[in-house]
CSV table of C-alpha atoms and ligand atoms in Angstrom, one decimal:
chain,number,residue,atom,x,y,z
A,1,UNK,CA,0.0,0.0,0.0
A,2,UNK,CA,1.2,3.5,-0.7
A,3,UNK,CA,0.1,7.1,-1.3
A,4,UNK,CA,-2.6,8.2,-0.5
A,5,UNK,CA,-2.5,6.2,2.7
A,6,UNK,CA,-5.8,5.4,4.2
A,7,UNK,CA,-7.0,5.1,7.7
A,8,UNK,CA,-7.4,1.4,8.5
A,9,UNK,CA,-10.4,0.4,10.5
A,10,UNK,CA,-9.8,-1.2,13.8
A,11,UNK,CA,-9.9,-5.1,13.5
A,12,UNK,CA,-12.4,-5.2,16.4
A,13,UNK,CA,-15.2,-3.0,17.8
A,14,UNK,CA,-14.4,0.0,19.9
A,15,UNK,CA,-15.5,-1.7,23.1
A,16,UNK,CA,-13.9,-5.0,22.4
A,17,UNK,CA,-10.8,-4.4,24.6
A,18,UNK,CA,-12.8,-3.5,27.7
A,19,UNK,CA,-12.3,-3.7,30.6
A,20,UNK,CA,-8.5,-3.3,29.9
A,21,UNK,CA,-8.9,-0.4,27.5
A,22,UNK,CA,-12.1,1.7,27.4
A,23,UNK,CA,-14.1,2.4,24.3
A,24,UNK,CA,-13.6,6.1,24.8
A,25,UNK,CA,-9.8,5.7,24.6
A,26,UNK,CA,-10.0,3.6,21.4
A,27,UNK,CA,-12.2,6.3,19.8
A,28,UNK,CA,-9.8,9.1,20.5
A,29,UNK,CA,-6.7,7.0,19.9
A,30,UNK,CA,-7.8,5.5,16.6
A,31,UNK,CA,-10.1,8.2,15.2
A,32,UNK,CA,-8.1,11.3,16.2
A,33,UNK,CA,-4.5,10.5,17.0
A,34,UNK,CA,-3.8,7.7,14.5
A,35,UNK,CA,-6.0,9.2,11.8
A,36,UNK,CA,-4.2,12.5,12.1
A,37,UNK,CA,-0.8,10.9,11.3
A,38,UNK,CA,-2.3,9.5,8.1
A,39,UNK,CA,-3.7,12.9,7.1
A,40,UNK,CA,-0.3,14.6,7.9
A,41,UNK,CA,1.7,12.0,6.0
A,42,UNK,CA,-0.5,12.4,2.9
A,43,UNK,CA,-0.1,16.2,3.1
A,44,UNK,CA,3.7,16.0,3.1
A,45,UNK,CA,3.8,13.4,0.3
A,46,UNK,CA,1.5,15.5,-1.8
A,47,UNK,CA,4.5,17.8,-2.4
A,48,UNK,CA,6.8,14.9,-3.4
A,49,UNK,CA,5.4,12.9,-6.3
A,50,UNK,CA,8.6,10.9,-6.6
A,51,UNK,CA,8.0,9.5,-3.1
A,52,UNK,CA,4.4,8.5,-3.7
A,53,UNK,CA,5.2,5.0,-4.9
A,54,UNK,CA,7.0,4.1,-1.8
A,55,UNK,CA,5.3,1.9,0.8
A,56,UNK,CA,5.1,2.9,4.4
A,57,UNK,CA,7.9,0.6,5.5
A,58,UNK,CA,10.1,1.8,2.6
A,59,UNK,CA,9.6,5.4,3.7
A,60,UNK,CA,10.8,4.4,7.1
A,61,UNK,CA,13.8,2.3,6.0
A,62,UNK,CA,15.1,3.9,2.8
A,63,UNK,CA,15.6,7.2,4.5
A,64,UNK,CA,18.5,8.1,2.1
A,65,UNK,CA,16.0,8.6,-0.6
A,66,UNK,CA,14.1,11.3,1.3
A,67,UNK,CA,14.7,15.0,0.8
A,68,UNK,CA,16.6,16.4,3.7
A,69,UNK,CA,14.0,19.1,4.4
A,70,UNK,CA,11.2,16.5,4.8
A,71,UNK,CA,13.1,13.7,6.6
A,72,UNK,CA,12.0,14.6,10.1
A,73,UNK,CA,8.4,15.2,9.3
A,74,UNK,CA,8.2,12.0,7.2
A,75,UNK,CA,9.9,10.0,10.0
A,76,UNK,CA,7.5,11.4,12.6
A,77,UNK,CA,4.3,10.9,10.6
A,78,UNK,CA,5.1,7.7,8.7
A,79,UNK,CA,6.3,6.4,12.1
A,80,UNK,CA,3.0,7.5,13.6
A,81,UNK,CA,1.1,5.6,11.0
A,82,UNK,CA,3.2,2.4,11.2
A,83,UNK,CA,3.5,2.3,15.0
A,84,UNK,CA,-0.3,2.7,15.5
A,85,UNK,CA,-1.2,0.2,12.8
A,86,UNK,CA,1.1,-2.4,14.5
A,87,UNK,CA,-0.2,-1.5,18.0
A,88,UNK,CA,-3.8,-1.9,17.0
A,89,UNK,CA,-3.1,-5.1,15.1
A,90,UNK,CA,-1.3,-6.6,18.1
A,91,UNK,CA,-4.4,-6.5,20.3
A,92,UNK,CA,-7.6,-8.5,20.5
A,93,UNK,CA,-10.3,-9.3,22.9
A,94,UNK,CA,-9.3,-13.0,23.6
A,95,UNK,CA,-8.4,-13.2,27.3
A,96,UNK,CA,-5.3,-15.2,28.5
A,97,UNK,CA,-4.2,-16.4,25.1
A,98,UNK,CA,-0.6,-17.4,25.1
A,99,UNK,CA,2.2,-17.6,22.4
A,100,UNK,CA,2.4,-21.0,20.7
A,101,UNK,CA,4.7,-23.1,18.7
A,102,UNK,CA,7.9,-21.6,17.4
A,103,UNK,CA,7.3,-18.2,18.9
A,104,UNK,CA,6.8,-19.7,22.3
A,105,UNK,CA,10.1,-21.6,21.9
A,106,UNK,CA,11.9,-18.5,20.8
A,107,UNK,CA,10.6,-16.4,23.7
A,108,UNK,CA,11.8,-19.1,26.1
A,109,UNK,CA,15.2,-19.3,24.4
A,110,UNK,CA,15.7,-15.5,24.5
A,111,UNK,CA,14.1,-14.6,27.8
A,112,UNK,CA,14.1,-17.8,29.8
A,113,UNK,CA,10.3,-17.9,30.2
A,114,UNK,CA,7.1,-16.0,29.2
A,115,UNK,CA,7.0,-14.6,32.7
A,116,UNK,CA,10.5,-13.2,32.3
A,117,UNK,CA,9.7,-11.8,28.9
A,118,UNK,CA,6.7,-10.0,30.5
A,119,UNK,CA,8.7,-8.4,33.2
A,120,UNK,CA,11.4,-7.3,30.8
A,121,UNK,CA,8.9,-5.9,28.4
A,122,UNK,CA,6.9,-4.2,31.1
A,123,UNK,CA,10.1,-2.6,32.4
A,124,UNK,CA,11.0,-1.2,29.0
A,125,UNK,CA,7.4,0.2,28.6
A,126,UNK,CA,7.3,1.7,32.1
A,127,UNK,CA,10.8,3.1,32.0
A,128,UNK,CA,10.5,4.8,28.6
A,129,UNK,CA,10.9,8.4,29.6
A,130,UNK,CA,8.1,10.5,28.2
A,131,UNK,CA,6.3,9.4,25.0
A,132,UNK,CA,7.2,6.4,23.0
A,133,UNK,CA,6.9,2.7,22.5
A,134,UNK,CA,8.2,-0.6,23.8
A,135,UNK,CA,8.9,-3.3,21.2
A,136,UNK,CA,9.5,-7.0,20.7
A,137,UNK,CA,11.7,-7.0,17.7
A,138,UNK,CA,13.6,-9.5,15.5
A,139,UNK,CA,17.1,-8.2,15.2
A,140,UNK,CA,19.1,-10.4,12.8
A,141,UNK,CA,16.5,-13.1,13.6
A,142,UNK,CA,17.0,-12.9,17.3
A,143,UNK,CA,14.2,-11.7,19.7
A,144,UNK,CA,15.0,-8.5,21.7
A,145,UNK,CA,13.1,-5.9,23.7
A,146,UNK,CA,13.7,-2.3,23.1
A,147,UNK,CA,12.1,1.1,23.6
A,148,UNK,CA,11.9,4.1,21.3
A,149,UNK,CA,10.9,7.7,21.9
A,150,UNK,CA,8.2,9.7,20.2
A,151,UNK,CA,7.1,8.1,16.9
A,152,UNK,CA,10.5,6.6,16.1
A,153,UNK,CA,10.3,3.1,14.7
A,154,UNK,CA,13.0,0.4,15.1
A,155,UNK,CA,12.6,-0.6,11.5
A,156,UNK,CA,15.7,-1.2,9.4
A,157,UNK,CA,16.9,-3.8,6.9
A,158,UNK,CA,17.8,-6.1,9.8
A,159,UNK,CA,15.4,-5.1,12.5
A,160,UNK,CA,11.7,-6.2,12.2
A,161,UNK,CA,9.2,-5.3,14.8
A,162,UNK,CA,6.8,-8.0,16.0
A,163,UNK,CA,4.8,-6.3,18.8
A,164,UNK,CA,4.6,-2.9,20.3
A,165,UNK,CA,2.9,-1.1,23.1
A,166,UNK,CA,2.1,2.6,22.8
A,167,UNK,CA,3.0,4.4,26.1
A,168,UNK,CA,2.1,7.9,25.0
A,169,UNK,CA,-0.3,9.3,27.6
A,170,UNK,CA,-3.1,9.4,25.1
A,171,UNK,CA,-3.0,5.6,25.0
A,172,UNK,CA,-4.1,5.3,28.6
A,173,UNK,CA,-4.6,8.6,30.5
A,174,UNK,CA,-8.4,8.7,30.2
A,175,UNK,CA,-8.7,5.4,32.0
A,176,UNK,CA,-5.4,5.0,34.0
A,177,UNK,CA,-4.3,8.7,34.5
A,178,UNK,CA,-0.7,8.6,35.7
A,179,UNK,CA,-0.7,4.8,36.3
A,180,UNK,CA,1.2,3.7,33.3
A,181,UNK,CA,2.3,0.5,35.1
A,182,UNK,CA,-1.3,-0.6,35.5
A,183,UNK,CA,-2.0,0.0,31.9
A,184,UNK,CA,1.0,-2.0,30.8
A,185,UNK,CA,0.1,-4.9,33.2
A,186,UNK,CA,-3.5,-5.0,31.9
A,187,UNK,CA,-2.3,-4.7,28.3
A,188,UNK,CA,-0.7,-8.1,28.4
A,189,UNK,CA,-4.2,-9.6,28.5
A,190,UNK,CA,-4.9,-8.0,25.1
A,191,UNK,CA,-1.9,-9.3,23.1
A,192,UNK,CA,-3.1,-11.0,20.0
A,193,UNK,CA,-0.6,-13.9,20.1
A,194,UNK,CA,-2.0,-15.5,16.9
A,195,UNK,CA,-1.1,-12.3,15.0
A,196,UNK,CA,2.3,-12.0,16.6
A,197,UNK,CA,3.1,-15.7,16.1
A,198,UNK,CA,2.1,-15.5,12.4
A,199,UNK,CA,4.2,-12.4,12.0
A,200,UNK,CA,7.2,-14.1,13.6
A,201,UNK,CA,6.9,-17.0,11.2
A,202,UNK,CA,6.7,-14.8,8.1
A,203,UNK,CA,9.5,-12.3,9.2
A,204,UNK,CA,11.9,-15.2,9.9
A,205,UNK,CA,11.8,-15.9,6.2
A,206,UNK,CA,14.1,-14.0,3.9
A,207,UNK,CA,13.2,-11.0,1.9
A,208,UNK,CA,9.8,-10.3,3.2
A,209,UNK,CA,8.7,-6.8,3.8
A,210,UNK,CA,7.7,-5.6,7.2
A,211,UNK,CA,4.4,-4.3,6.0
A,212,UNK,CA,1.6,-5.0,8.5
A,213,UNK,CA,-1.1,-7.3,7.0
A,214,UNK,CA,-4.7,-6.1,7.3
B,301,MN,MN1,-0.8,6.6,20.1
């Protein structure tokens, strides 16, 4: 998919993530915050016809091809689109679902156990200073946990994101106020492990793009 980018619908209803994430949060987060990044990205790309055939992940990876005066605004807005699309896709309403098969084995190999993965991931999300994201990434085919500020993405030719949590205040403040740790803890109940497991399997293969399937 490329220019003009379109706002993707949520893959579930707005109240599907309750009680962990309120309907009101999902409306603001998807309809206002995420949608605004799509609008802004299209506004920028309107002025650069030669960039309009690039996909979202190409805009974020092939930054050498971007004009210097637009690099920052493209990174922020394409990042805002990519990060939100992955964040929304990584959640669903099925309670207590667990990672399976090869992803479960890889999590155990990299972090010792699912419980240890959860505590490391939660620490990355809680300790990210200010706005940003915590990520489970494939870096040269190894699982790692990292955090990024603002709308930066970890995308590169060798780094492929599997899962992310948005820790901007708009992601939780209406329901959790300053209690980011409670939001992160509850959010683990929302992880769509089927999606993350399928993504892990496809990104372990060579030469696949990091585009987020709809
Ligand atoms: Mn957000």
